[in-house]
Coordinates of C-alpha atoms in Angstrom, one line a residue:
M1 CA 0.0 0.0 0.0
V2 CA 1.4 3.4 -1.0
S3 CA 1.8 5.8 1.9
E4 CA 0.3 9.3 2.0
R5 CA 3.8 10.7 2.1
E6 CA 4.7 8.8 -1.1
I7 CA 1.5 10.0 -2.8
M8 CA 2.4 13.6 -2.0
K9 CA 5.9 13.2 -3.1
N10 CA 4.8 11.8 -6.5
D11 CA 2.3 14.6 -6.7
L12 CA 5.0 17.2 -6.2
L13 CA 7.2 15.6 -8.8
L14 CA 4.4 15.7 -11.3
R15 CA 3.9 19.4 -10.7
L16 CA 7.6 20.2 -11.0
K17 CA 7.9 18.0 -14.2
Y18 CA 4.9 19.8 -15.6
F19 CA 6.5 23.2 -15.1
L20 CA 9.9 22.2 -16.4
L21 CA 8.3 21.1 -19.6
Y22 CA 6.1 24.1 -19.7
F23 CA 9.2 26.3 -19.3
I24 CA 10.9 24.5 -22.2
F25 CA 7.7 24.7 -24.2
W26 CA 7.7 28.5 -24.2
L27 CA 11.4 28.8 -24.7
A28 CA 11.1 26.6 -27.7
F29 CA 8.3 28.7 -29.0
F30 CA 10.3 31.9 -28.8
E31 CA 13.3 30.2 -30.6
V32 CA 10.9 29.1 -33.4
V33 CA 9.6 32.6 -33.6
R34 CA 13.2 33.9 -34.2
I35 CA 13.8 31.3 -36.9
L36 CA 10.5 32.2 -38.6
F37 CA 11.5 35.9 -38.5
L38 CA 14.8 35.1 -40.2
V39 CA 13.1 33.0 -42.8
Y40 CA 10.6 35.8 -43.6
Q41 CA 13.5 38.4 -43.9
F42 CA 15.4 36.0 -46.2
D43 CA 17.4 38.5 -48.1
S44 CA 18.6 40.2 -45.0
T45 CA 19.4 36.9 -43.4
L46 CA 21.5 35.8 -46.3
S47 CA 23.6 38.9 -46.0
C48 CA 24.7 37.9 -42.5
S49 CA 27.3 35.4 -41.5
L50 CA 26.2 32.2 -39.7
F51 CA 28.2 33.3 -36.7
N52 CA 26.3 36.5 -36.4
L53 CA 23.0 34.8 -36.9
L54 CA 23.8 32.3 -34.1
A55 CA 24.9 35.3 -32.0
S56 CA 21.4 36.8 -32.4
F57 CA 20.0 33.7 -30.7
I58 CA 22.5 33.8 -27.9
H59 CA 22.0 37.5 -27.1
G60 CA 18.3 37.3 -27.6
F61 CA 18.0 34.4 -25.1
K62 CA 18.1 36.9 -22.2
L63 CA 14.7 38.4 -23.3
D64 CA 13.4 35.0 -24.1
L65 CA 14.0 33.9 -20.5
S66 CA 12.5 37.1 -19.3
A67 CA 9.4 36.7 -21.4
T68 CA 9.1 33.0 -20.3
A69 CA 9.4 34.1 -16.6
Y70 CA 6.5 36.5 -17.1
L71 CA 4.4 33.8 -18.5
L72 CA 5.1 31.5 -15.6
A73 CA 4.4 34.0 -12.9
L74 CA 0.6 33.7 -12.7
P75 CA 0.6 29.8 -13.0
F76 CA 3.1 29.6 -10.2
L77 CA 1.1 31.9 -8.0
V78 CA -2.2 30.0 -8.7
M79 CA -0.4 26.7 -8.2
A80 CA 0.8 27.9 -4.7
A81 CA -2.5 29.2 -3.7
G82 CA -4.4 26.2 -5.0
S83 CA -2.2 23.4 -3.6
F84 CA -4.8 22.7 -1.0
L85 CA -7.3 21.7 -3.6
G86 CA -7.3 18.6 -5.7
G87 CA -9.0 17.5 -8.8
K88 CA -8.9 18.8 -12.4
W89 CA -9.5 22.5 -11.8
Y90 CA -5.9 23.4 -12.2
S91 CA -5.6 21.4 -15.5
V92 CA -8.7 23.3 -16.8
F93 CA -7.2 26.6 -15.7
M94 CA -3.8 25.9 -17.5
N95 CA -5.5 24.7 -20.6
I96 CA -7.5 28.0 -20.9
Y97 CA -4.4 30.0 -19.9
T98 CA -2.2 28.3 -22.5
F99 CA -4.8 28.5 -25.2
L100 CA -5.3 32.2 -24.8
F101 CA -1.7 33.2 -24.5
L102 CA -0.7 30.9 -27.4
F103 CA -3.4 32.4 -29.6
F104 CA -2.2 35.9 -28.7
A105 CA 1.5 35.0 -29.2
V106 CA 0.9 33.5 -32.6
S107 CA -1.2 36.5 -33.6
V108 CA 1.7 38.8 -32.7
V109 CA 4.1 36.7 -34.7
I110 CA 2.2 36.6 -38.0
V111 CA 1.7 40.4 -37.9
D112 CA 5.3 41.1 -36.8
V113 CA 7.2 39.0 -39.4
E114 CA 5.2 40.6 -42.3
L115 CA 5.1 44.1 -41.0
Y116 CA 8.8 44.2 -40.4
K117 CA 9.3 44.1 -44.2
Y118 CA 7.6 47.5 -44.4
W119 CA 8.4 49.3 -41.2
G120 CA 11.9 48.0 -40.4
Y121 CA 11.4 47.5 -36.7
R122 CA 9.8 44.9 -34.5
L123 CA 6.1 45.2 -33.5
D124 CA 5.4 47.6 -30.7
H125 CA 2.6 49.8 -29.6
T126 CA 2.9 52.2 -32.5
A127 CA 1.2 49.7 -34.8
F128 CA -2.0 50.2 -32.7
N129 CA -1.9 53.9 -33.5
Y130 CA -3.4 52.9 -36.8
I131 CA -6.2 50.7 -35.4
D132 CA -8.8 53.2 -36.4
T133 CA -7.7 53.0 -40.0
T134 CA -8.1 49.2 -40.4
K135 CA -9.8 49.5 -43.7
E136 CA -7.0 51.5 -45.2
M137 CA -4.4 49.1 -43.7
F138 CA -6.1 46.1 -45.3
A139 CA -6.5 48.0 -48.6
S140 CA -2.8 48.2 -48.9
V141 CA -2.3 44.4 -48.3
K142 CA -2.9 41.8 -51.0
I143 CA -5.5 39.2 -50.1
W144 CA -3.0 36.3 -50.7
A145 CA -0.6 37.8 -48.1
I146 CA -3.4 37.9 -45.5
L147 CA -4.4 34.3 -46.3
K148 CA -0.8 33.2 -46.2
Q149 CA -0.3 34.7 -42.7
L150 CA -3.5 33.2 -41.5
G151 CA -2.4 29.8 -42.8
V152 CA 1.0 30.2 -41.1
G153 CA -0.7 31.2 -37.9
V154 CA -3.1 28.2 -37.9
I155 CA -0.3 25.8 -38.5
M156 CA 1.9 27.3 -35.9
F157 CA -0.9 27.4 -33.3
N158 CA -1.9 23.8 -33.9
V159 CA 1.6 22.5 -33.8
F160 CA 2.3 24.0 -30.4
W161 CA -1.2 23.4 -29.0
I162 CA -1.1 19.7 -29.9
A163 CA 2.4 19.4 -28.5
Y164 CA 1.2 20.9 -25.2
R165 CA -1.8 18.7 -25.0
K166 CA 0.1 15.5 -25.9
W167 CA 3.2 15.8 -23.8
I168 CA 2.6 18.3 -21.0
A169 CA -1.1 18.9 -20.1
H170 CA -1.8 15.3 -18.9
L171 CA 0.7 15.6 -16.0
I172 CA -1.6 17.8 -13.9
K173 CA -5.0 16.1 -14.6
N174 CA -5.5 14.7 -11.1
L175 CA -3.6 16.7 -8.5
K176 CA -3.9 15.8 -4.9
S177 CA -5.2 18.2 -2.3
G178 CA -3.4 19.4 0.8
N179 CA 0.1 19.5 -0.6
F180 CA 1.6 22.0 1.7
V181 CA 5.2 21.3 0.5
A182 CA 4.1 22.1 -3.0
A183 CA 2.6 25.4 -1.8
G184 CA 5.9 26.4 -0.2
I185 CA 8.0 25.4 -3.2
F186 CA 5.9 27.3 -5.7
I187 CA 5.9 30.4 -3.5
F188 CA 9.7 30.2 -3.6
L189 CA 9.7 29.6 -7.3
F190 CA 7.4 32.6 -7.9
A191 CA 9.8 34.8 -5.9
F192 CA 12.7 33.4 -7.8
L193 CA 11.2 34.5 -11.2
I194 CA 12.3 38.1 -10.4
I195 CA 15.8 37.1 -11.6
P196 CA 15.0 36.1 -15.1
V197 CA 12.2 38.8 -15.3
R198 CA 14.9 41.5 -14.6
G199 CA 17.3 39.9 -17.0
G200 CA 19.8 38.6 -14.5
L201 CA 21.5 39.7 -11.2
G202 CA 23.0 42.9 -12.6
I203 CA 22.1 46.5 -11.6
A204 CA 20.2 47.2 -14.8
P205 CA 16.7 45.8 -15.3
A206 CA 15.9 44.1 -18.6
N207 CA 15.3 46.4 -21.6
V208 CA 15.3 45.9 -25.3
G209 CA 18.7 47.4 -25.8
M210 CA 20.4 44.7 -23.7
V211 CA 20.3 42.3 -26.6
F212 CA 21.9 44.7 -29.1
F213 CA 25.3 43.5 -30.1
H214 CA 26.1 44.5 -33.7
K215 CA 26.3 47.5 -36.0
N216 CA 23.9 45.8 -38.4
P217 CA 20.4 46.8 -37.1
F218 CA 18.8 43.7 -38.6
L219 CA 20.9 41.4 -36.4
N220 CA 19.9 43.4 -33.3
H221 CA 16.2 43.3 -34.4
A222 CA 16.5 39.5 -34.8
A223 CA 17.7 39.2 -31.2
I224 CA 14.6 41.1 -29.9
N225 CA 11.9 39.0 -28.4
V226 CA 8.9 40.6 -30.1
H227 CA 6.4 39.7 -27.4
W228 CA 8.7 41.2 -24.7
N229 CA 9.2 44.2 -26.9
L230 CA 5.4 44.7 -27.3
G231 CA 4.8 44.5 -23.6
Y232 CA 7.7 46.8 -22.9
S233 CA 6.5 49.4 -25.3
F234 CA 3.0 49.4 -23.8
A235 CA 4.5 49.6 -20.3
N236 CA 6.4 52.7 -21.4
L237 CA 3.5 54.0 -23.5
N238 CA 3.5 57.6 -24.1
E239 CA 0.2 59.4 -24.9
S240 CA -0.4 60.1 -28.6
E241 CA -1.8 63.5 -27.9
N242 CA 0.4 66.4 -26.9
N243 CA -0.8 67.4 -23.4
Y244 CA 1.6 70.3 -23.4
K245 CA -0.1 72.2 -26.2
V246 CA -0.6 75.9 -25.6
V247 CA -0.5 77.5 -29.1
S248 CA -1.1 76.3 -32.7
D249 CA 1.4 74.0 -34.3
K250 CA 2.4 76.8 -36.7
Q251 CA 3.0 79.3 -33.9
A252 CA 5.2 76.7 -32.1
E253 CA 7.2 76.0 -35.2
D254 CA 7.7 79.8 -35.8
F255 CA 8.9 80.2 -32.2
I256 CA 11.5 77.6 -32.6
K257 CA 12.7 79.1 -35.9
K258 CA 13.2 82.5 -34.2
L259 CA 15.2 80.9 -31.4
D260 CA 17.4 79.3 -34.0
K261 CA 18.0 82.4 -36.0
S262 CA 21.5 83.9 -36.4
D263 CA 23.3 86.2 -38.8
G264 CA 25.5 83.5 -40.3
Y265 CA 28.8 84.7 -38.8
V266 CA 30.6 82.1 -36.7
E267 CA 33.6 83.0 -34.5
K268 CA 36.4 80.5 -35.0
V269 CA 38.0 79.3 -31.7
I270 CA 39.9 76.3 -32.9
C271 CA 43.1 76.4 -35.1
V272 CA 42.8 73.0 -36.8
D273 CA 40.6 72.2 -39.8
R274 CA 39.8 68.6 -38.8
P275 CA 40.7 68.2 -35.2
N276 CA 40.5 65.1 -33.1
I277 CA 37.5 65.5 -30.8
L278 CA 37.3 64.0 -27.3
I279 CA 34.2 64.6 -25.2
I280 CA 34.6 63.7 -21.6
T281 CA 31.3 63.4 -19.8
L282 CA 31.7 63.8 -16.1
E283 CA 29.1 62.1 -13.8
S284 CA 27.1 64.6 -11.8
F285 CA 29.6 67.5 -12.1
T286 CA 27.4 70.4 -11.1
T287 CA 28.9 73.9 -11.1
K288 CA 28.2 74.0 -7.4
V289 CA 31.5 72.0 -6.9
I290 CA 33.7 73.9 -9.4
G291 CA 36.2 76.2 -7.8
A292 CA 36.6 78.4 -10.9
M293 CA 32.8 79.0 -10.7
G294 CA 32.7 80.1 -7.1
D295 CA 33.0 77.0 -4.9
K296 CA 35.6 77.3 -2.1
R297 CA 35.9 73.6 -1.0
G298 CA 38.8 72.7 -3.3
A299 CA 37.2 69.6 -5.0
T300 CA 38.2 70.5 -8.5
P301 CA 41.8 71.8 -8.7
N302 CA 42.5 70.3 -12.1
I303 CA 39.3 71.6 -13.7
D304 CA 40.0 75.0 -12.2
K305 CA 43.3 75.0 -13.9
F306 CA 41.8 73.9 -17.2
T307 CA 39.4 76.9 -17.2
E308 CA 42.5 79.2 -17.3
E309 CA 44.0 77.5 -20.3
G310 CA 40.7 76.8 -22.2
I311 CA 37.3 78.2 -22.9
L312 CA 34.8 78.2 -20.0
F313 CA 31.0 78.4 -20.7
T314 CA 29.7 80.1 -17.6
N315 CA 25.9 79.9 -18.3
F316 CA 25.6 76.3 -19.4
F317 CA 22.8 73.8 -18.4
A318 CA 22.0 70.2 -18.5
T319 CA 18.9 69.4 -20.6
G320 CA 17.6 66.9 -17.9
D321 CA 18.4 65.3 -14.6
R322 CA 19.7 61.8 -15.7
T323 CA 22.6 60.4 -17.7
D324 CA 20.3 58.9 -20.3
K325 CA 18.9 62.4 -21.1
G326 CA 22.2 64.1 -20.9
I327 CA 23.9 61.7 -23.4
V328 CA 21.1 62.2 -25.9
G329 CA 21.4 66.0 -25.4
I330 CA 25.2 65.9 -26.0
L331 CA 25.3 63.5 -29.0
S332 CA 21.9 64.2 -30.7
G333 CA 21.2 67.8 -29.6
Y334 CA 17.9 66.6 -28.4
P335 CA 16.0 68.2 -25.5
S336 CA 14.8 66.0 -22.6
Q337 CA 11.1 65.2 -22.0
P338 CA 9.6 65.9 -18.6
T339 CA 8.3 62.4 -17.8
K340 CA 9.8 60.2 -20.5
S341 CA 13.2 59.5 -21.9
I342 CA 13.6 59.0 -25.7
I343 CA 16.5 56.7 -25.2
K344 CA 14.1 54.1 -23.8
F345 CA 12.2 54.0 -27.1
T346 CA 14.3 52.2 -29.6
G347 CA 12.2 53.1 -32.6
K348 CA 12.4 56.8 -31.7
N349 CA 16.0 57.1 -30.7
S350 CA 17.1 55.4 -33.9
K351 CA 15.6 58.4 -35.8
L352 CA 17.7 61.0 -33.9
P353 CA 20.7 62.7 -35.6
N354 CA 24.0 61.8 -33.9
L355 CA 27.5 63.2 -33.7
A356 CA 29.2 59.8 -33.9
Y357 CA 27.2 58.8 -37.0
D358 CA 27.7 62.1 -38.8
L359 CA 31.4 62.4 -38.0
E360 CA 32.1 58.8 -39.0
E361 CA 30.6 59.5 -42.4
T362 CA 33.2 62.2 -42.9
G363 CA 36.1 59.9 -42.1
Y364 CA 36.4 60.1 -38.3
F365 CA 37.2 57.0 -36.3
T366 CA 34.5 57.0 -33.5
S367 CA 34.7 55.3 -30.1
F368 CA 32.9 55.2 -26.8
F369 CA 34.4 54.5 -23.4
Y370 CA 32.5 53.7 -20.2
G371 CA 33.6 51.6 -17.2
G372 CA 30.1 50.3 -16.5
T373 CA 27.3 48.4 -18.2
I374 CA 25.4 49.9 -21.2
D375 CA 22.5 47.6 -20.5
F376 CA 21.0 50.4 -18.5
A377 CA 18.0 52.5 -19.5
N378 CA 18.3 51.1 -23.1
F379 CA 21.7 52.7 -23.6
R380 CA 22.9 49.9 -25.8
S381 CA 20.4 50.4 -28.5
Y382 CA 21.1 54.1 -28.6
L383 CA 24.9 53.6 -28.7
V384 CA 24.7 50.9 -31.3
N385 CA 22.4 53.0 -33.4
S386 CA 25.0 55.8 -33.1
N387 CA 27.3 53.6 -35.1
F388 CA 30.4 54.0 -33.0
S389 CA 33.4 52.2 -34.6
S390 CA 34.5 50.9 -31.2
M391 CA 32.8 50.6 -27.8
V392 CA 34.6 49.8 -24.6
T393 CA 32.4 48.9 -21.6
I394 CA 32.7 46.9 -18.4
D395 CA 33.1 43.7 -20.3
D396 CA 36.4 44.9 -21.7
F397 CA 38.0 45.2 -18.2
D398 CA 39.4 42.4 -16.2
P399 CA 37.1 41.3 -13.3
E400 CA 39.8 42.3 -10.8
F401 CA 39.2 46.0 -11.8
R402 CA 35.5 45.9 -11.3
T403 CA 35.6 47.2 -7.7
S404 CA 33.0 49.9 -8.0
K405 CA 29.3 49.2 -7.7
W406 CA 28.8 50.5 -11.2
G407 CA 31.9 49.0 -12.8
V408 CA 35.5 50.2 -12.9
H409 CA 36.7 53.4 -11.3
D410 CA 37.7 56.4 -13.3
H411 CA 41.5 56.2 -13.1
I412 CA 41.3 52.7 -14.7
L413 CA 38.9 53.9 -17.3
F414 CA 41.2 56.8 -18.3
S415 CA 44.1 54.4 -18.6
K416 CA 42.1 52.4 -21.1
V417 CA 41.0 55.6 -22.9
L418 CA 44.7 56.7 -23.3
D419 CA 45.6 53.3 -24.7
G420 CA 42.7 53.4 -27.1
L421 CA 43.4 56.8 -28.4
N422 CA 47.1 56.0 -28.9
N423 CA 46.2 53.1 -31.1
C424 CA 43.4 54.4 -33.2
T425 CA 43.4 56.2 -36.5
E426 CA 43.1 60.0 -36.8
P427 CA 41.0 62.1 -36.9
F428 CA 39.1 60.5 -34.1
F429 CA 35.9 61.3 -32.3
S430 CA 35.7 59.8 -28.8
V431 CA 33.2 60.0 -26.0
V432 CA 34.1 59.1 -22.4
L433 CA 31.6 58.7 -19.6
T434 CA 32.9 58.6 -16.1
L435 CA 31.0 56.9 -13.1
S436 CA 32.9 57.2 -9.8
S437 CA 31.1 60.3 -8.7
H438 CA 27.8 58.4 -8.8
E439 CA 26.2 57.1 -5.6
P440 CA 27.4 55.4 -3.4
F441 CA 30.5 57.7 -3.9
D442 CA 33.1 55.0 -2.8
V443 CA 36.4 55.8 -4.4
P444 CA 39.8 54.1 -4.2
M445 CA 41.9 56.8 -2.6
E446 CA 42.7 58.3 0.7
T447 CA 39.9 60.6 1.9
F448 CA 40.5 64.2 0.9
I449 CA 37.3 65.8 1.9
H450 CA 36.3 64.4 5.3
G451 CA 32.8 63.6 6.5
R452 CA 30.6 60.5 6.1
D453 CA 27.5 62.4 5.2
E454 CA 26.3 62.2 1.6
E455 CA 27.3 65.7 0.7
N456 CA 31.0 65.2 1.7
R457 CA 31.2 61.8 0.2
F458 CA 30.0 63.2 -3.0
L459 CA 32.6 66.0 -2.9
N460 CA 35.3 63.5 -2.1
S461 CA 34.3 61.4 -5.2
V462 CA 34.3 64.6 -7.3
Y463 CA 37.9 65.3 -6.1
Y464 CA 38.9 61.7 -7.1
T465 CA 37.4 62.0 -10.6
D466 CA 39.0 65.5 -11.0
K467 CA 42.4 63.9 -9.9
S468 CA 41.9 61.0 -12.4
L469 CA 41.0 63.5 -15.1
G470 CA 44.0 65.7 -14.3
N471 CA 46.4 62.7 -14.6
F472 CA 44.8 61.7 -17.9
I473 CA 45.1 65.2 -19.4
K474 CA 48.7 65.4 -18.2
A475 CA 49.5 62.2 -20.0
A476 CA 47.5 63.2 -23.1
K477 CA 49.5 66.4 -23.5
T478 CA 52.6 64.3 -24.1
Q479 CA 51.0 62.4 -27.0
S480 CA 51.5 63.2 -30.7
W481 CA 47.8 63.7 -31.2
W482 CA 47.3 66.3 -28.5
D483 CA 48.2 69.4 -30.6
K484 CA 45.4 68.5 -33.1
T485 CA 42.8 67.7 -30.4
L486 CA 39.8 69.5 -29.0
V487 CA 38.7 68.2 -25.6
I488 CA 35.2 69.1 -24.4
L489 CA 34.7 68.6 -20.6
V490 CA 31.0 68.6 -19.8
A491 CA 28.8 67.0 -17.1
D492 CA 26.0 64.5 -17.9
H493 CA 23.7 66.3 -15.5
G494 CA 23.9 68.4 -12.4
A495 CA 23.3 67.2 -8.8
R496 CA 21.1 67.9 -5.8
N497 CA 24.2 68.2 -3.6
P498 CA 25.9 70.2 -2.3
G499 CA 23.1 72.2 -0.8
N500 CA 20.2 69.8 -1.3
S501 CA 18.7 71.8 -4.1
P502 CA 15.1 71.4 -5.0
V503 CA 14.3 69.1 -8.0
Y504 CA 13.5 72.1 -10.2
A505 CA 16.2 74.6 -9.1
L506 CA 18.4 76.3 -11.6
E507 CA 21.6 75.5 -9.7
K508 CA 20.7 71.8 -9.9
F509 CA 20.8 72.0 -13.7
R510 CA 23.7 74.4 -14.2
I511 CA 26.8 72.5 -15.3
P512 CA 30.3 73.3 -16.5
M513 CA 31.5 73.0 -20.1
I514 CA 35.2 73.7 -20.8
W515 CA 37.0 73.4 -24.2
I516 CA 40.7 72.7 -23.9
G517 CA 43.4 71.0 -26.0
G518 CA 46.0 71.8 -28.6
A519 CA 43.3 72.7 -31.2
V520 CA 42.0 75.6 -29.1
A521 CA 43.2 78.8 -30.5
D522 CA 42.8 81.2 -27.6
G523 CA 42.5 80.0 -24.1
G524 CA 41.7 81.7 -20.8
R525 CA 38.4 83.2 -22.0
K526 CA 34.7 82.9 -21.0
V527 CA 31.5 82.5 -23.0
T528 CA 28.6 84.0 -21.2
K529 CA 25.8 83.2 -23.7
Y530 CA 23.2 80.8 -22.3
G531 CA 23.2 77.3 -23.7
S532 CA 22.7 73.7 -22.9
Q533 CA 24.0 70.2 -23.8
T534 CA 21.7 70.3 -26.8
D535 CA 23.8 73.1 -28.3
I536 CA 27.0 71.0 -28.5
P537 CA 26.4 69.5 -31.9
Q538 CA 25.8 72.7 -33.8
T539 CA 28.5 74.6 -31.9
L540 CA 30.9 71.8 -32.9
F541 CA 29.8 71.7 -36.5
G542 CA 30.2 75.4 -36.8
Q543 CA 33.9 75.1 -36.0
L544 CA 34.2 72.2 -38.5
N545 CA 32.5 74.2 -41.3
M546 CA 29.9 71.4 -41.6
N547 CA 26.2 71.9 -42.1
K548 CA 24.0 69.3 -40.3
N549 CA 20.4 69.2 -39.3
Y550 CA 20.0 69.3 -35.5
P551 CA 16.7 71.3 -35.2
F552 CA 17.0 71.9 -31.4
S553 CA 20.7 72.8 -31.4
K554 CA 22.2 76.2 -31.8
D555 CA 25.7 77.4 -32.4
L556 CA 27.0 79.2 -29.3
F557 CA 29.7 81.0 -31.4
A558 CA 27.3 82.1 -34.1
G559 CA 26.6 85.8 -34.3
E560 CA 23.2 86.8 -32.9
S561 CA 22.2 83.3 -32.0
R562 CA 19.7 83.5 -29.1
S563 CA 21.0 83.2 -25.6
F564 CA 18.8 80.7 -23.8
A565 CA 18.7 77.4 -22.1
F566 CA 15.8 74.9 -21.6
Y567 CA 15.6 72.0 -19.2
T568 CA 13.0 69.6 -17.8
F569 CA 12.3 67.9 -14.6
N570 CA 9.5 65.6 -13.5
D571 CA 7.0 67.2 -14.5
G572 CA 8.1 70.7 -15.3
W573 CA 10.5 72.9 -17.2
G574 CA 13.0 75.7 -16.8
F575 CA 13.6 78.4 -19.4
V576 CA 16.5 80.9 -18.9
T577 CA 17.7 83.8 -21.0
D578 CA 19.9 86.9 -20.3
T579 CA 16.8 88.8 -19.1
L580 CA 14.3 86.2 -18.0
T581 CA 14.1 83.1 -15.7
Q582 CA 11.0 81.0 -15.5
V583 CA 10.5 77.6 -13.9
F584 CA 7.1 76.0 -14.4
D585 CA 5.3 73.1 -12.7
N586 CA 3.2 71.3 -15.4
I587 CA 1.1 69.3 -12.9
N588 CA -0.1 72.3 -10.9
H589 CA 0.2 74.7 -13.8
L590 CA 2.2 77.0 -11.6
L591 CA 5.2 79.2 -12.1
I592 CA 7.6 78.2 -9.3
I593 CA 10.3 80.8 -10.2
E594 CA 9.8 84.0 -12.2
E595 CA 12.5 86.7 -12.5
G596 CA 13.4 89.4 -15.0
E597 CA 11.7 91.1 -17.9
G598 CA 8.6 89.9 -19.6
K599 CA 7.2 88.3 -16.5
S600 CA 3.7 86.7 -16.6
K601 CA 3.4 87.0 -20.3
T602 CA 1.4 83.9 -21.5
P603 CA 1.8 81.6 -23.1
F604 CA 5.3 81.2 -21.5
Q605 CA 8.2 80.7 -23.8
G606 CA 9.2 77.5 -22.0
S607 CA 5.7 76.1 -22.5
I608 CA 5.8 76.8 -26.3
Y609 CA 9.3 75.3 -26.5
L610 CA 8.1 72.2 -24.6
Q611 CA 5.1 71.9 -26.9
Q612 CA 7.2 71.8 -30.0
T613 CA 9.9 69.5 -28.7
Y614 CA 7.4 67.1 -27.2
Q615 CA 5.4 67.0 -30.4
D616 CA 8.6 66.1 -32.2
F617 CA 9.1 63.3 -29.7
L618 CA 5.6 62.0 -30.3
N619 CA 6.0 62.1 -34.1
K620 CA 9.2 60.0 -34.1

């Protein structure tokens, strides 16, 4: 006679076997989907090497695991809660659950593989923007194509449904009641799903960009799990209507054109026709810590020295309050959005202009250096779309150097940068992003600014990065390429500390920008015109005698170009000129700060600027 304990043990094993097979079932489904995608895009697939095609499966497996984990979450939870009940109820539940999700998943596939041929990106929420024009959509599709896709869908659904019913479903037809051990195990398994859902144990949660690995966009698109992508795009869905509209579209467009107007004269401040360009983006370097800009705590002795030998921009602002917004501002001249970040929308950020892309087209070798992971905030997709010739990230450093929470410390990063620049072709365009002055502010040096409170730890980390930067510049000045190089020092964003500034405050967004290097003609000068990170592209192109379209970027050395800066916070904006300062809260429709001429004139200039930039964001 079989004991009760043995019965419960066998019951538990059946449950576990069922979910192991169910897990494999969905993983197999997603791999078949990727194969089908490659078959449908046959010409593009043929142009890729077998190695790279296999790599798309390997890189895409992360999102496949994440998508599978999402699908297992509800069944695990229901299994745990219902372990005290026996009978066939759970089998019925899982049959319905699997049928519905399989039907949905197959429907997504047959639309995605066909639509990609026309749109060039994987299915996301934007396809549903045209749901009210179904008649027009079908009118542009041949009937045989619709029938073909329906046929593929029917075959695919039946193959997987029959496989599930034959080899998996029968395992849970007669579960036993009162299996307390099973309840505990499935609660644990439910909690464990957070790891594959997040894409692993790293700091960065899963995002579409984490599977990007190649300059060829098609290979990156092949790596995407389209079901995960669709869910992600809806989770980050932005409204299709512009809620920031205050004037007509024509008035907003005219306003932007007036802001961009200049007399055509550009002051030349560099003495090399095609200089090497090195942009060093300093994590959280607010002007509040810069000695040359008024701070007395001595955290930036090297930067203070650079302001004397280069060009200091004294009224310069970050476009947003996060690195993902700052990088887009610097490289694409694109303003930040109050509650969204365009970098997280792969389809949108791929349409942005980009310094790296444009300079590579003119013969520059382009490179990006960062000591951390770029699988954060969808950075990878943006950087891959930027078409950098070379990217150095945390994976390119030995594990022994990864002693910071975020990756490798700045002095190690700068050593890698120096080696990279010494061994690349000229002219080069290189972007460096530091990280040591990010929380938790732990740096590998003897404490210079004492105090364990957050403010002093931040200042101490700034001192460390400044020291690392100083050593790098000192070494760079001895290299053959220095005399032909323009170095742009700029922060990715400001910081709350020192002083615990409010989220909207001007001083929180005011950052340094300094131009140094052998290519700078006249050092020791200051530029007082108001500008922001978004103005870097056109200011740079003005010095290179290049004409590129960056609609929200102005040349700070162009005669009569408007002196203004615009930034956003959640959910509001700041607009600053020589004569006016306004900071506005969009939620409460309230001016938080208003100083200078033209006060209380509505609609506010910042509101019009936000309307136009946000409309551009929606249109991409």
